[in-house]
Coordinates of C-alpha atoms in Angstrom, one line a residue:
L16 CA 44.3 -16.6 13.8
W17 CA 47.0 -14.4 14.9
P18 CA 49.6 -14.1 12.0
P19 CA 47.4 -13.0 9.1
F20 CA 45.6 -10.7 11.8
A21 CA 48.7 -8.7 12.2
L22 CA 49.8 -9.1 9.1
S23 CA 46.9 -7.0 7.5
L24 CA 48.1 -4.6 10.4
S25 CA 51.6 -4.4 8.8
Q26 CA 50.3 -4.2 5.2
P27 CA 47.7 -1.1 5.0
R28 CA 46.1 -1.2 1.6
C29 CA 44.9 2.0 0.2
P30 CA 43.9 2.7 -3.9
L31 CA 46.7 4.3 -5.7
T32 CA 44.8 7.3 -6.6
D33 CA 44.0 8.5 -2.5
C34 CA 47.4 7.6 -1.1
G35 CA 48.6 10.5 0.7
Q36 CA 45.9 12.8 -0.1
S37 CA 43.9 14.8 3.2
V38 CA 39.8 13.8 3.1
R39 CA 39.2 16.8 4.7
T40 CA 36.9 19.7 3.2
P41 CA 37.1 23.4 4.4
R42 CA 33.4 23.1 4.6
V43 CA 31.4 21.4 7.7
L44 CA 28.9 19.3 6.1
G45 CA 25.0 19.2 7.3
G46 CA 25.6 22.0 9.3
S47 CA 23.7 25.2 9.6
P48 CA 24.1 28.7 10.3
A49 CA 24.4 30.0 13.7
A50 CA 24.0 33.8 14.8
I51 CA 26.6 34.6 16.8
E52 CA 25.3 34.7 19.9
A53 CA 23.9 31.2 20.2
W54 CA 28.2 30.1 21.0
P55 CA 29.8 33.0 22.9
W56 CA 31.9 30.6 24.5
Q57 CA 34.0 30.1 20.7
V58 CA 36.1 32.1 20.0
S59 CA 37.8 32.8 16.4
L60 CA 42.4 32.6 16.5
Q61 CA 43.2 35.3 13.8
Y62 CA 46.6 35.4 12.1
R63 CA 46.3 38.7 10.0
K64 CA 42.9 38.0 10.1
E65 CA 43.1 34.7 9.2
H66 CA 41.3 32.6 10.6
I67 CA 43.9 29.7 12.2
C68 CA 41.8 28.0 15.0
G69 CA 39.0 27.7 17.5
G70 CA 39.1 28.2 20.8
S71 CA 36.7 28.5 23.9
I72 CA 36.5 30.5 26.4
I73 CA 36.9 28.8 29.6
A74 CA 37.4 32.3 32.0
P75 CA 38.0 35.4 32.3
G76 CA 40.7 36.6 29.8
W77 CA 41.5 32.5 29.3
V78 CA 40.3 30.9 26.1
L79 CA 41.5 26.9 25.8
T80 CA 42.5 26.0 22.2
A81 CA 45.3 23.5 20.4
A82 CA 49.2 24.6 21.3
H83 CA 49.8 23.5 17.4
C84 CA 47.7 26.8 16.7
F85 CA 50.2 28.5 18.2
K86 CA 53.6 26.7 16.3
D87 CA 55.3 30.1 14.8
K88 CA 53.0 32.6 15.9
A89 CA 53.7 32.7 19.8
E90 CA 51.7 36.8 19.8
T91 CA 48.0 36.0 17.9
P92 CA 44.7 38.1 19.4
S93 CA 42.2 36.1 19.2
P94 CA 39.3 38.3 18.7
A95 CA 36.1 36.9 20.7
G96 CA 32.5 37.8 18.9
R97 CA 32.9 40.5 16.3
H98 CA 33.9 43.7 18.7
R99 CA 36.4 42.2 21.3
E100 CA 39.9 41.3 20.7
G101 CA 42.3 39.4 22.7
R102 CA 45.9 40.4 23.4
G103 CA 48.1 37.6 22.5
L104 CA 49.6 35.1 24.9
P105 CA 52.6 32.4 24.0
P106 CA 51.9 29.4 24.9
H107 CA 51.7 27.2 28.2
P108 CA 55.5 25.5 28.3
G109 CA 54.4 22.7 28.7
S110 CA 53.0 22.4 24.9
L111 CA 54.1 20.4 22.5

């Protein structure tokens, strides 16, 4: 029982037309519009006015996000809502 199972894991199968192509879409499927006030702790991390990542306000002046959001962009502002802008901070030294 084990050798065929191990063999199937070591030989991934995918159609030739789909290999290496992302299945992600830039849209939320099945979602609905929300008022900005509905999620007041959610922020958009932006670089040159373009959304790059999301984050969550965890304390006054602190936003938690993924470390990869700041790769090559150590000083990225994070507007909270549509009217306030935070100052950029460098990533935590222990981040990857």
